[in-house]
Amino acid sequence: MWNRRSVITAGITCLAMGGSVPALSQNFPNRPVTMVVPFPAGGITDAVARALASKMGEQLGKPVIVDNRPGGGGQIAAAYVRQQAADGHTLYVGATEMFVINPTLFRRFSYDPLKDFSPVTSLIASPLVLVVPANSPLTSVKELIAQAKSRNGGLNYASQGIGSIGHLLGETFRGKVGGKFNHVAYKGSAPALQDVMGGQVDFMFDPVITTSPMIAGGKLKPLAIASDKRSPQMPSVPTLAEMGVPGVNAGVWFGAVVKAGTPSPVIDRLNDAIHKAMKDPEVVKRFADQGMQAFPSTPAEFGDFMRTELAKWGPLIKASGASVD
């Protein structure tokens, strides 16, 4: 349904475009819809998009196709979406990095997520969990902090890469608790987790999505969740706030946007289709099984959320000195 803001916006645009917007929105979609993903097939973002695509197609009455265009920290996929018409038939489905980290992390970045795109909805999120090797003598966050302060050379923590969410959260954690922490950057979660499991590094912050199978398999030991509340997938694992370290919260999240200038009624139609797809029992189960927590929003709410996240991570990225050419 249209809200008051959508009606006003549509009316103003209609006057400017001679009535073309109502016709466009009534006929939308008139061809297949494409969800452009800035990662290769098989990744988390790809899995999210494919889980939603078929159910969205049922709602929209047209096929929804997933198009993988990895590279450039999201810039290749974003450039493709920006080349398409602003008519809602092409969505950009990205993660935290594409919307709030990479614009500051990269020295030269080709798009502004708030100016070049219009928000459709947030999709799902997964909090980060602090994990140590399964055979680590550390059994609590308190012990980990004590080790960082007393051990010669401190502790080493892994991350998914320079400027990644795990790196930034690790720096936030270090700033809160003190002690000596040495950052070891990897090229993605998989190699980093491999070295955590092998004991080459002491700990890591990584999403519940990727760590839960290894925790269940007895290869990793969770010490705390970096979230306001405990994870449904790991209800016995306390939050960092419960462990005396408040304000160290982060997670990976995913969302959908369209090219700026897309009519509000079209955005509302996409928002409605995605939300209904996210409520489908098959999709709900798939997300839950993989440690994903759905958090759908209105377009305005998602826009506000991105602005809040940019304000949160931008200064920290600059303070860390992390950058990518």
PDB file of C-alpha atoms in Angstrom:
ATOM      1  CA  MET A   1       0.000   0.000   0.000  1.00  0.00           C
ATOM      2  CA  TRP A   2       1.083   3.549  -0.604  1.00  0.00           C
ATOM      3  CA  ASN A   3       1.893   5.661   2.390  1.00  0.00           C
ATOM      4  CA  ARG A   4       1.211   9.383   2.481  1.00  0.00           C
ATOM      5  CA  ARG A   5       4.799  10.239   1.617  1.00  0.00           C
ATOM      6  CA  SER A   6       4.736   7.933  -1.426  1.00  0.00           C
ATOM      7  CA  VAL A   7       1.489   9.479  -2.683  1.00  0.00           C
ATOM      8  CA  ILE A   8       2.861  13.027  -2.359  1.00  0.00           C
ATOM      9  CA  THR A   9       6.131  12.080  -4.042  1.00  0.00           C
ATOM     10  CA  ALA A  10       4.361  10.278  -6.837  1.00  0.00           C
ATOM     11  CA  GLY A  11       2.024  13.228  -7.370  1.00  0.00           C
ATOM     12  CA  ILE A  12       4.835  15.755  -7.635  1.00  0.00           C
ATOM     13  CA  THR A  13       6.822  13.534  -9.996  1.00  0.00           C
ATOM     14  CA  CYS A  14       3.706  12.902 -12.048  1.00  0.00           C
ATOM     15  CA  LEU A  15       3.246  16.631 -12.647  1.00  0.00           C
ATOM     16  CA  ALA A  16       6.844  16.905 -13.757  1.00  0.00           C
ATOM     17  CA  MET A  17       6.692  13.887 -16.070  1.00  0.00           C
ATOM     18  CA  GLY A  18       3.265  14.338 -17.562  1.00  0.00           C
ATOM     19  CA  GLY A  19       1.655  11.388 -15.804  1.00  0.00           C
ATOM     20  CA  SER A  20       4.193   8.756 -16.854  1.00  0.00           C
ATOM     21  CA  VAL A  21       4.950   7.545 -13.299  1.00  0.00           C
ATOM     22  CA  PRO A  22       1.492   6.104 -12.533  1.00  0.00           C
ATOM     23  CA  ALA A  23       1.529   4.282 -15.858  1.00  0.00           C
ATOM     24  CA  LEU A  24       5.015   2.934 -15.162  1.00  0.00           C
ATOM     25  CA  SER A  25       4.162   1.746 -11.664  1.00  0.00           C
ATOM     26  CA  GLN A  26       0.910   0.106 -12.767  1.00  0.00           C
ATOM     27  CA  ASN A  27       2.724  -1.834 -15.458  1.00  0.00           C
ATOM     28  CA  PHE A  28       5.666  -2.777 -13.256  1.00  0.00           C
ATOM     29  CA  PRO A  29       7.241  -5.169 -13.789  1.00  0.00           C
ATOM     30  CA  ASN A  30       6.797  -5.614 -17.529  1.00  0.00           C
ATOM     31  CA  ARG A  31       9.848  -7.861 -17.949  1.00  0.00           C
ATOM     32  CA  PRO A  32      12.132 -10.007 -15.758  1.00  0.00           C
ATOM     33  CA  VAL A  33      13.685  -8.335 -12.722  1.00  0.00           C
ATOM     34  CA  THR A  34      17.434  -8.717 -12.158  1.00  0.00           C
ATOM     35  CA  MET A  35      19.113  -8.844  -8.752  1.00  0.00           C
ATOM     36  CA  VAL A  36      22.770  -7.888  -9.270  1.00  0.00           C
ATOM     37  CA  VAL A  37      25.093  -9.389  -6.644  1.00  0.00           C
ATOM     38  CA  PRO A  38      28.677  -8.079  -6.169  1.00  0.00           C
ATOM     39  CA  PHE A  39      30.014 -11.503  -5.152  1.00  0.00           C
ATOM     40  CA  PRO A  40      30.629 -14.802  -6.980  1.00  0.00           C
ATOM     41  CA  ALA A  41      27.996 -17.534  -6.987  1.00  0.00           C
ATOM     42  CA  GLY A  42      27.992 -19.652  -3.862  1.00  0.00           C
ATOM     43  CA  GLY A  43      28.666 -16.909  -1.324  1.00  0.00           C
ATOM     44  CA  ILE A  44      26.389 -15.668   1.425  1.00  0.00           C
ATOM     45  CA  THR A  45      25.024 -12.689  -0.527  1.00  0.00           C
ATOM     46  CA  ASP A  46      24.381 -14.920  -3.526  1.00  0.00           C
ATOM     47  CA  ALA A  47      22.555 -17.414  -1.290  1.00  0.00           C
ATOM     48  CA  VAL A  48      20.369 -14.639   0.141  1.00  0.00           C
ATOM     49  CA  ALA A  49      19.466 -13.352  -3.323  1.00  0.00           C
ATOM     50  CA  ARG A  50      18.680 -16.809  -4.706  1.00  0.00           C
ATOM     51  CA  ALA A  51      16.563 -17.700  -1.679  1.00  0.00           C
ATOM     52  CA  LEU A  52      14.413 -14.646  -2.329  1.00  0.00           C
ATOM     53  CA  ALA A  53      14.390 -14.635  -6.141  1.00  0.00           C
ATOM     54  CA  SER A  54      11.862 -17.382  -6.858  1.00  0.00           C
ATOM     55  CA  LYS A  55       9.477 -16.207  -4.142  1.00  0.00           C
ATOM     56  CA  MET A  56       9.730 -12.610  -5.348  1.00  0.00           C
ATOM     57  CA  GLY A  57       8.920 -13.811  -8.837  1.00  0.00           C
ATOM     58  CA  GLU A  58       5.700 -15.340  -7.545  1.00  0.00           C
ATOM     59  CA  GLN A  59       4.746 -11.992  -6.013  1.00  0.00           C
ATOM     60  CA  LEU A  60       5.711  -9.870  -9.031  1.00  0.00           C
ATOM     61  CA  GLY A  61       4.407 -12.188 -11.742  1.00  0.00           C
ATOM     62  CA  LYS A  62       7.723 -12.055 -13.601  1.00  0.00           C
ATOM     63  CA  PRO A  63      10.960 -14.049 -13.242  1.00  0.00           C
ATOM     64  CA  VAL A  64      13.612 -12.676 -10.904  1.00  0.00           C
ATOM     65  CA  ILE A  65      17.155 -13.422 -12.105  1.00  0.00           C
ATOM     66  CA  VAL A  66      20.339 -13.329 -10.007  1.00  0.00           C
ATOM     67  CA  ASP A  67      23.303 -11.814 -11.876  1.00  0.00           C
ATOM     68  CA  ASN A  68      26.739 -12.192 -10.210  1.00  0.00           C
ATOM     69  CA  ARG A  69      29.181  -9.365 -10.994  1.00  0.00           C
ATOM     70  CA  PRO A  70      32.031  -9.568  -8.460  1.00  0.00           C
ATOM     71  CA  GLY A  71      35.058  -7.317  -8.172  1.00  0.00           C
ATOM     72  CA  GLY A  72      36.198  -3.863  -7.171  1.00  0.00           C
ATOM     73  CA  GLY A  73      34.643  -3.989  -3.725  1.00  0.00           C
ATOM     74  CA  GLY A  74      31.183  -3.810  -5.276  1.00  0.00           C
ATOM     75  CA  GLN A  75      32.025  -1.168  -7.872  1.00  0.00           C
ATOM     76  CA  ILE A  76      31.631  -3.437 -10.913  1.00  0.00           C
ATOM     77  CA  ALA A  77      28.128  -4.499  -9.904  1.00  0.00           C
ATOM     78  CA  ALA A  78      27.175  -0.965  -8.912  1.00  0.00           C
ATOM     79  CA  ALA A  79      28.392   0.452 -12.222  1.00  0.00           C
ATOM     80  CA  TYR A  80      26.224  -2.021 -14.102  1.00  0.00           C
ATOM     81  CA  VAL A  81      23.114  -1.115 -12.099  1.00  0.00           C
ATOM     82  CA  ARG A  82      23.774   2.589 -12.619  1.00  0.00           C
ATOM     83  CA  GLN A  83      23.895   2.011 -16.391  1.00  0.00           C
ATOM     84  CA  GLN A  84      20.367   0.591 -16.382  1.00  0.00           C
ATOM     85  CA  ALA A  85      17.115   2.526 -16.495  1.00  0.00           C
ATOM     86  CA  ALA A  86      15.775   3.846 -13.181  1.00  0.00           C
ATOM     87  CA  ASP A  87      12.627   1.754 -13.515  1.00  0.00           C
ATOM     88  CA  GLY A  88      13.034  -0.874 -10.773  1.00  0.00           C
ATOM     89  CA  HIS A  89      13.858  -3.793 -13.062  1.00  0.00           C
ATOM     90  CA  THR A  90      17.439  -3.925 -11.761  1.00  0.00           C
ATOM     91  CA  LEU A  91      18.283  -4.159  -8.047  1.00  0.00           C
ATOM     92  CA  TYR A  92      21.667  -4.045  -6.366  1.00  0.00           C
ATOM     93  CA  VAL A  93      21.840  -6.551  -3.500  1.00  0.00           C
ATOM     94  CA  GLY A  94      24.910  -5.916  -1.374  1.00  0.00           C
ATOM     95  CA  ALA A  95      26.390  -6.317   2.073  1.00  0.00           C
ATOM     96  CA  THR A  96      27.771  -4.022   4.763  1.00  0.00           C
ATOM     97  CA  GLU A  97      31.009  -3.447   2.859  1.00  0.00           C
ATOM     98  CA  MET A  98      29.333  -2.187  -0.319  1.00  0.00           C
ATOM     99  CA  PHE A  99      27.086   0.297   1.462  1.00  0.00           C
ATOM    100  CA  VAL A 100      29.048   1.702   4.413  1.00  0.00           C
ATOM    101  CA  ILE A 101      32.665   0.447   4.575  1.00  0.00           C
ATOM    102  CA  ASN A 102      34.177   0.494   1.089  1.00  0.00           C
ATOM    103  CA  PRO A 103      33.168   4.094   0.255  1.00  0.00           C
ATOM    104  CA  THR A 104      35.550   5.221   3.015  1.00  0.00           C
ATOM    105  CA  LEU A 105      38.058   2.351   2.829  1.00  0.00           C
ATOM    106  CA  PHE A 106      38.876   2.770  -0.877  1.00  0.00           C
ATOM    107  CA  ARG A 107      41.006   5.796  -1.758  1.00  0.00           C
ATOM    108  CA  ARG A 108      39.002   6.190  -4.959  1.00  0.00           C
ATOM    109  CA  PHE A 109      35.472   4.818  -4.943  1.00  0.00           C
ATOM    110  CA  SER A 110      33.143   5.154  -7.922  1.00  0.00           C
ATOM    111  CA  TYR A 111      29.757   5.499  -6.254  1.00  0.00           C
ATOM    112  CA  ASP A 112      27.956   7.098  -3.328  1.00  0.00           C
ATOM    113  CA  PRO A 113      25.517   4.553  -1.842  1.00  0.00           C
ATOM    114  CA  LEU A 114      23.165   7.295  -0.644  1.00  0.00           C
ATOM    115  CA  LYS A 115      23.230   9.582  -3.688  1.00  0.00           C
ATOM    116  CA  ASP A 116      23.510   7.109  -6.546  1.00  0.00           C
ATOM    117  CA  PHE A 117      20.959   4.620  -5.206  1.00  0.00           C
ATOM    118  CA  SER A 118      17.575   4.605  -3.517  1.00  0.00           C
ATOM    119  CA  PRO A 119      16.998   2.176  -0.633  1.00  0.00           C
ATOM    120  CA  VAL A 120      14.417  -0.569  -1.041  1.00  0.00           C
ATOM    121  CA  THR A 121      14.803  -2.634   2.128  1.00  0.00           C
ATOM    122  CA  SER A 122      17.255  -4.206   4.512  1.00  0.00           C
ATOM    123  CA  LEU A 123      17.220  -7.983   4.253  1.00  0.00           C
ATOM    124  CA  ILE A 124      19.032 -10.083   6.827  1.00  0.00           C
ATOM    125  CA  ALA A 125      21.807  -9.750   9.375  1.00  0.00           C
ATOM    126  CA  SER A 126      24.173 -11.970  11.305  1.00  0.00           C
ATOM    127  CA  PRO A 127      26.038 -10.772  14.406  1.00  0.00           C
ATOM    128  CA  LEU A 128      29.745 -11.368  14.817  1.00  0.00           C
ATOM    129  CA  VAL A 129      30.950 -13.855  17.385  1.00  0.00           C
ATOM    130  CA  LEU A 130      34.319 -13.874  19.130  1.00  0.00           C
ATOM    131  CA  VAL A 131      35.831 -17.317  18.559  1.00  0.00           C
ATOM    132  CA  VAL A 132      39.036 -18.994  19.723  1.00  0.00           C
ATOM    133  CA  PRO A 133      40.546 -22.395  18.820  1.00  0.00           C
ATOM    134  CA  ALA A 134      38.608 -25.307  20.282  1.00  0.00           C
ATOM    135  CA  ASN A 135      41.644 -26.313  22.370  1.00  0.00           C
ATOM    136  CA  SER A 136      42.433 -22.776  23.533  1.00  0.00           C
ATOM    137  CA  PRO A 137      42.979 -22.454  27.294  1.00  0.00           C
ATOM    138  CA  LEU A 138      40.888 -19.260  27.168  1.00  0.00           C
ATOM    139  CA  THR A 139      37.369 -19.866  28.416  1.00  0.00           C
ATOM    140  CA  SER A 140      36.017 -16.324  28.813  1.00  0.00           C
ATOM    141  CA  VAL A 141      36.380 -12.782  27.548  1.00  0.00           C
ATOM    142  CA  LYS A 142      37.782 -11.806  30.946  1.00  0.00           C
ATOM    143  CA  GLU A 143      40.600 -14.347  30.541  1.00  0.00           C
ATOM    144  CA  LEU A 144      41.274 -13.176  26.986  1.00  0.00           C
ATOM    145  CA  ILE A 145      41.628  -9.551  28.100  1.00  0.00           C
ATOM    146  CA  ALA A 146      43.899 -10.579  30.970  1.00  0.00           C
ATOM    147  CA  GLN A 147      46.119 -12.498  28.544  1.00  0.00           C
ATOM    148  CA  ALA A 148      46.337  -9.510  26.208  1.00  0.00           C
ATOM    149  CA  LYS A 149      47.576  -7.397  29.096  1.00  0.00           C
ATOM    150  CA  SER A 150      49.982  -9.903  30.659  1.00  0.00           C
ATOM    151  CA  ARG A 151      51.380 -12.057  27.872  1.00  0.00           C
ATOM    152  CA  ASN A 152      54.635 -10.933  26.316  1.00  0.00           C
ATOM    153  CA  GLY A 153      53.706  -9.650  22.850  1.00  0.00           C
ATOM    154  CA  GLY A 154      49.976  -9.727  23.558  1.00  0.00           C
ATOM    155  CA  LEU A 155      47.431 -11.648  21.477  1.00  0.00           C
ATOM    156  CA  ASN A 156      47.037 -11.984  17.716  1.00  0.00           C
ATOM    157  CA  TYR A 157      43.605 -11.645  16.149  1.00  0.00           C
ATOM    158  CA  ALA A 158      42.638 -12.554  12.598  1.00  0.00           C
ATOM    159  CA  SER A 159      40.328 -10.653  10.287  1.00  0.00           C
ATOM    160  CA  GLN A 160      38.776 -11.129   6.867  1.00  0.00           C
ATOM    161  CA  GLY A 161      41.049  -8.376   5.491  1.00  0.00           C
ATOM    162  CA  ILE A 162      42.195  -4.792   5.939  1.00  0.00           C
ATOM    163  CA  GLY A 163      39.177  -2.631   6.709  1.00  0.00           C
ATOM    164  CA  SER A 164      36.842  -5.622   7.029  1.00  0.00           C
ATOM    165  CA  ILE A 165      34.114  -5.686   9.649  1.00  0.00           C
ATOM    166  CA  GLY A 166      36.193  -8.126  11.711  1.00  0.00           C
ATOM    167  CA  HIS A 167      39.203  -5.800  11.583  1.00  0.00           C
ATOM    168  CA  LEU A 168      37.180  -2.754  12.598  1.00  0.00           C
ATOM    169  CA  LEU A 169      35.423  -4.589  15.395  1.00  0.00           C
ATOM    170  CA  GLY A 170      38.758  -5.890  16.633  1.00  0.00           C
ATOM    171  CA  GLU A 171      40.067  -2.322  16.805  1.00  0.00           C
ATOM    172  CA  THR A 172      36.928  -1.216  18.614  1.00  0.00           C
ATOM    173  CA  PHE A 173      37.375  -4.067  21.098  1.00  0.00           C
ATOM    174  CA  ARG A 174      41.048  -3.155  21.653  1.00  0.00           C
ATOM    175  CA  GLY A 175      40.114   0.469  22.286  1.00  0.00           C
ATOM    176  CA  LYS A 176      37.532  -0.561  24.876  1.00  0.00           C
ATOM    177  CA  VAL A 177      39.542  -3.080  26.870  1.00  0.00           C
ATOM    178  CA  GLY A 178      43.187  -2.049  26.482  1.00  0.00           C
ATOM    179  CA  GLY A 179      45.995  -4.577  26.280  1.00  0.00           C
ATOM    180  CA  LYS A 180      48.077  -5.503  23.247  1.00  0.00           C
ATOM    181  CA  PHE A 181      46.326  -6.941  20.195  1.00  0.00           C
ATOM    182  CA  ASN A 182      48.125  -7.607  16.913  1.00  0.00           C
ATOM    183  CA  HIS A 183      46.014  -7.580  13.770  1.00  0.00           C
ATOM    184  CA  VAL A 184      46.630 -10.322  11.189  1.00  0.00           C
ATOM    185  CA  ALA A 185      44.753  -9.677   7.929  1.00  0.00           C
ATOM    186  CA  TYR A 186      43.661 -12.510   5.634  1.00  0.00           C
ATOM    187  CA  LYS A 187      41.903 -12.616   2.278  1.00  0.00           C
ATOM    188  CA  GLY A 188      38.465 -13.622   3.479  1.00  0.00           C
ATOM    189  CA  SER A 189      36.902 -15.584   6.321  1.00  0.00           C
ATOM    190  CA  ALA A 190      37.884 -19.076   5.166  1.00  0.00           C
ATOM    191  CA  PRO A 191      41.689 -18.801   5.445  1.00  0.00           C
ATOM    192  CA  ALA A 192      41.423 -16.732   8.617  1.00  0.00           C
ATOM    193  CA  LEU A 193      39.172 -19.269  10.327  1.00  0.00           C
ATOM    194  CA  GLN A 194      41.473 -22.053   9.198  1.00  0.00           C
ATOM    195  CA  ASP A 195      44.366 -20.468  11.083  1.00  0.00           C
ATOM    196  CA  VAL A 196      42.218 -19.785  14.135  1.00  0.00           C
ATOM    197  CA  MET A 197      41.227 -23.450  14.224  1.00  0.00           C
ATOM    198  CA  GLY A 198      44.867 -24.406  13.808  1.00  0.00           C
ATOM    199  CA  GLY A 199      45.993 -22.136  16.623  1.00  0.00           C
ATOM    200  CA  GLN A 200      48.177 -19.881  14.452  1.00  0.00           C
ATOM    201  CA  VAL A 201      46.177 -16.890  15.732  1.00  0.00           C
ATOM    202  CA  ASP A 202      44.462 -16.471  19.072  1.00  0.00           C
ATOM    203  CA  PHE A 203      40.974 -15.285  18.159  1.00  0.00           C
ATOM    204  CA  MET A 204      38.730 -13.696  15.573  1.00  0.00           C
ATOM    205  CA  PHE A 205      35.429 -11.868  15.155  1.00  0.00           C
ATOM    206  CA  ASP A 206      33.409 -13.541  12.389  1.00  0.00           C
ATOM    207  CA  PRO A 207      29.684 -13.811  11.550  1.00  0.00           C
ATOM    208  CA  VAL A 208      27.510 -16.499  13.091  1.00  0.00           C
ATOM    209  CA  ILE A 209      26.640 -17.507   9.493  1.00  0.00           C
ATOM    210  CA  THR A 210      30.149 -18.792   8.811  1.00  0.00           C
ATOM    211  CA  THR A 211      31.250 -19.869  12.295  1.00  0.00           C
ATOM    212  CA  SER A 212      28.237 -21.840  13.520  1.00  0.00           C
ATOM    213  CA  PRO A 213      29.034 -25.053  11.547  1.00  0.00           C
ATOM    214  CA  MET A 214      32.601 -25.055  12.901  1.00  0.00           C
ATOM    215  CA  ILE A 215      31.414 -24.374  16.431  1.00  0.00           C
ATOM    216  CA  ALA A 216      28.879 -27.194  16.162  1.00  0.00           C
ATOM    217  CA  GLY A 217      31.640 -29.433  14.820  1.00  0.00           C
ATOM    218  CA  GLY A 218      33.870 -28.723  17.821  1.00  0.00           C
ATOM    219  CA  LYS A 219      36.531 -26.872  15.825  1.00  0.00           C
ATOM    220  CA  LEU A 220      35.952 -23.427  17.334  1.00  0.00           C
ATOM    221  CA  LYS A 221      34.973 -22.211  20.788  1.00  0.00           C
ATOM    222  CA  PRO A 222      32.699 -19.138  21.065  1.00  0.00           C
ATOM    223  CA  LEU A 223      33.339 -16.685  23.905  1.00  0.00           C
ATOM    224  CA  ALA A 224      30.866 -13.868  23.199  1.00  0.00           C
ATOM    225  CA  ILE A 225      28.407 -12.398  20.704  1.00  0.00           C
ATOM    226  CA  ALA A 226      29.000  -8.830  19.482  1.00  0.00           C
ATOM    227  CA  SER A 227      25.339  -7.883  19.642  1.00  0.00           C
ATOM    228  CA  ASP A 228      22.763  -6.232  21.873  1.00  0.00           C
ATOM    229  CA  LYS A 229      21.142  -9.606  22.460  1.00  0.00           C
ATOM    230  CA  ARG A 230      22.092 -13.253  22.260  1.00  0.00           C
ATOM    231  CA  SER A 231      21.933 -15.078  18.958  1.00  0.00           C
ATOM    232  CA  PRO A 232      19.013 -17.504  18.472  1.00  0.00           C
ATOM    233  CA  GLN A 233      21.523 -19.892  16.911  1.00  0.00           C
ATOM    234  CA  MET A 234      23.822 -19.698  19.967  1.00  0.00           C
ATOM    235  CA  PRO A 235      21.552 -18.939  22.933  1.00  0.00           C
ATOM    236  CA  SER A 236      24.120 -20.123  25.487  1.00  0.00           C
ATOM    237  CA  VAL A 237      26.803 -17.699  24.287  1.00  0.00           C
ATOM    238  CA  PRO A 238      26.737 -14.406  26.242  1.00  0.00           C
ATOM    239  CA  THR A 239      26.981 -10.976  24.660  1.00  0.00           C
ATOM    240  CA  LEU A 240      30.080  -8.840  25.100  1.00  0.00           C
ATOM    241  CA  ALA A 241      27.982  -6.445  27.180  1.00  0.00           C
ATOM    242  CA  GLU A 242      27.141  -9.303  29.549  1.00  0.00           C
ATOM    243  CA  MET A 243      30.888  -9.935  29.781  1.00  0.00           C
ATOM    244  CA  GLY A 244      31.528  -6.340  30.852  1.00  0.00           C
ATOM    245  CA  VAL A 245      32.402  -4.900  27.422  1.00  0.00           C
ATOM    246  CA  PRO A 246      29.419  -2.792  26.286  1.00  0.00           C
ATOM    247  CA  GLY A 247      29.292  -0.875  23.025  1.00  0.00           C
ATOM    248  CA  VAL A 248      31.233  -3.405  20.933  1.00  0.00           C
ATOM    249  CA  ASN A 249      28.450  -4.457  18.588  1.00  0.00           C
ATOM    250  CA  ALA A 250      28.654  -5.331  14.919  1.00  0.00           C
ATOM    251  CA  GLY A 251      27.326  -7.718  12.373  1.00  0.00           C
ATOM    252  CA  VAL A 252      27.177  -8.283   8.672  1.00  0.00           C
ATOM    253  CA  TRP A 253      23.945  -7.189   7.059  1.00  0.00           C
ATOM    254  CA  PHE A 254      22.499  -7.221   3.576  1.00  0.00           C
ATOM    255  CA  GLY A 255      20.141  -4.927   1.738  1.00  0.00           C
ATOM    256  CA  ALA A 256      18.615  -4.079  -1.630  1.00  0.00           C
ATOM    257  CA  VAL A 257      18.733  -0.751  -3.459  1.00  0.00           C
ATOM    258  CA  VAL A 258      17.796   0.533  -6.902  1.00  0.00           C
ATOM    259  CA  LYS A 259      19.156   3.282  -9.107  1.00  0.00           C
ATOM    260  CA  ALA A 260      18.425   6.782  -7.827  1.00  0.00           C
ATOM    261  CA  GLY A 261      15.418   8.279  -9.550  1.00  0.00           C
ATOM    262  CA  THR A 262      13.337   5.107  -9.499  1.00  0.00           C
ATOM    263  CA  PRO A 263       9.702   6.119  -8.811  1.00  0.00           C
ATOM    264  CA  SER A 264       8.524   5.636  -5.238  1.00  0.00           C
ATOM    265  CA  PRO A 265       5.511   3.449  -6.197  1.00  0.00           C
ATOM    266  CA  VAL A 266       7.887   1.037  -7.953  1.00  0.00           C
ATOM    267  CA  ILE A 267      10.175   0.948  -4.907  1.00  0.00           C
ATOM    268  CA  ASP A 268       7.157   0.266  -2.697  1.00  0.00           C
ATOM    269  CA  ARG A 269       6.118  -2.605  -4.998  1.00  0.00           C
ATOM    270  CA  LEU A 270       9.584  -4.154  -4.748  1.00  0.00           C
ATOM    271  CA  ASN A 271       9.626  -3.639  -0.986  1.00  0.00           C
ATOM    272  CA  ASP A 272       6.294  -5.427  -0.641  1.00  0.00           C
ATOM    273  CA  ALA A 273       7.379  -8.339  -2.845  1.00  0.00           C
ATOM    274  CA  ILE A 274      10.631  -8.833  -0.927  1.00  0.00           C
ATOM    275  CA  HIS A 275       8.908  -8.665   2.454  1.00  0.00           C
ATOM    276  CA  LYS A 276       6.351 -11.278   1.418  1.00  0.00           C
ATOM    277  CA  ALA A 277       9.145 -13.495   0.079  1.00  0.00           C
ATOM    278  CA  MET A 278      10.989 -13.181   3.395  1.00  0.00           C
ATOM    279  CA  LYS A 279       7.903 -14.474   5.212  1.00  0.00           C
ATOM    280  CA  ASP A 280       7.685 -17.619   3.079  1.00  0.00           C
ATOM    281  CA  PRO A 281       8.204 -20.679   5.344  1.00  0.00           C
ATOM    282  CA  GLU A 282      10.935 -22.110   3.080  1.00  0.00           C
ATOM    283  CA  VAL A 283      12.868 -18.835   3.145  1.00  0.00           C
ATOM    284  CA  VAL A 284      12.379 -18.392   6.901  1.00  0.00           C
ATOM    285  CA  LYS A 285      13.744 -21.885   7.565  1.00  0.00           C
ATOM    286  CA  ARG A 286      16.674 -21.438   5.195  1.00  0.00           C
ATOM    287  CA  PHE A 287      17.718 -18.187   6.845  1.00  0.00           C
ATOM    288  CA  ALA A 288      17.323 -19.618  10.351  1.00  0.00           C
ATOM    289  CA  ASP A 289      19.316 -22.759   9.507  1.00  0.00           C
ATOM    290  CA  GLN A 290      22.190 -20.587   8.266  1.00  0.00           C
ATOM    291  CA  GLY A 291      22.225 -18.264  11.266  1.00  0.00           C
ATOM    292  CA  MET A 292      20.642 -15.341   9.427  1.00  0.00           C
ATOM    293  CA  GLN A 293      18.196 -13.028  11.149  1.00  0.00           C
ATOM    294  CA  ALA A 294      15.636 -11.291   8.944  1.00  0.00           C
ATOM    295  CA  PHE A 295      15.188  -7.580   9.517  1.00  0.00           C
ATOM    296  CA  PRO A 296      12.988  -6.120   6.774  1.00  0.00           C
ATOM    297  CA  SER A 297      12.408  -2.384   6.755  1.00  0.00           C
ATOM    298  CA  THR A 298      10.688   0.402   4.861  1.00  0.00           C
ATOM    299  CA  PRO A 299      12.789   2.239   2.262  1.00  0.00           C
ATOM    300  CA  ALA A 300      13.045   5.252   4.590  1.00  0.00           C
ATOM    301  CA  GLU A 301      14.122   3.090   7.532  1.00  0.00           C
ATOM    302  CA  PHE A 302      16.815   1.402   5.466  1.00  0.00           C
ATOM    303  CA  GLY A 303      18.096   4.776   4.297  1.00  0.00           C
ATOM    304  CA  ASP A 304      18.307   5.997   7.896  1.00  0.00           C
ATOM    305  CA  PHE A 305      20.045   2.774   8.905  1.00  0.00           C
ATOM    306  CA  MET A 306      22.715   3.192   6.218  1.00  0.00           C
ATOM    307  CA  ARG A 307      23.359   6.780   7.281  1.00  0.00           C
ATOM    308  CA  THR A 308      23.769   5.639  10.895  1.00  0.00           C
ATOM    309  CA  GLU A 309      26.172   2.872   9.850  1.00  0.00           C
ATOM    310  CA  LEU A 310      28.211   5.271   7.703  1.00  0.00           C
ATOM    311  CA  ALA A 311      28.527   7.642  10.641  1.00  0.00           C
ATOM    312  CA  LYS A 312      29.599   4.736  12.858  1.00  0.00           C
ATOM    313  CA  TRP A 313      32.222   3.071  10.670  1.00  0.00           C
ATOM    314  CA  GLY A 314      33.562   5.944   8.570  1.00  0.00           C
ATOM    315  CA  PRO A 315      35.503   7.679  11.372  1.00  0.00           C
ATOM    316  CA  LEU A 316      36.807   4.345  12.673  1.00  0.00           C
ATOM    317  CA  ILE A 317      38.149   3.384   9.233  1.00  0.00           C
ATOM    318  CA  LYS A 318      39.941   6.709   8.978  1.00  0.00           C
ATOM    319  CA  ALA A 319      41.325   6.433  12.507  1.00  0.00           C
ATOM    320  CA  SER A 320      42.616   2.912  11.813  1.00  0.00           C
ATOM    321  CA  GLY A 321      44.570   4.103   8.790  1.00  0.00           C
ATOM    322  CA  ALA A 322      43.186   1.238   6.707  1.00  0.00           C
ATOM    323  CA  SER A 323      42.891   1.953   2.992  1.00  0.00           C
ATOM    324  CA  VAL A 324      42.673   0.145  -0.345  1.00  0.00           C
ATOM    325  CA  ASP A 325      43.819   1.520  -3.691  1.00  0.00           C
TER     326      ASP A 325
END
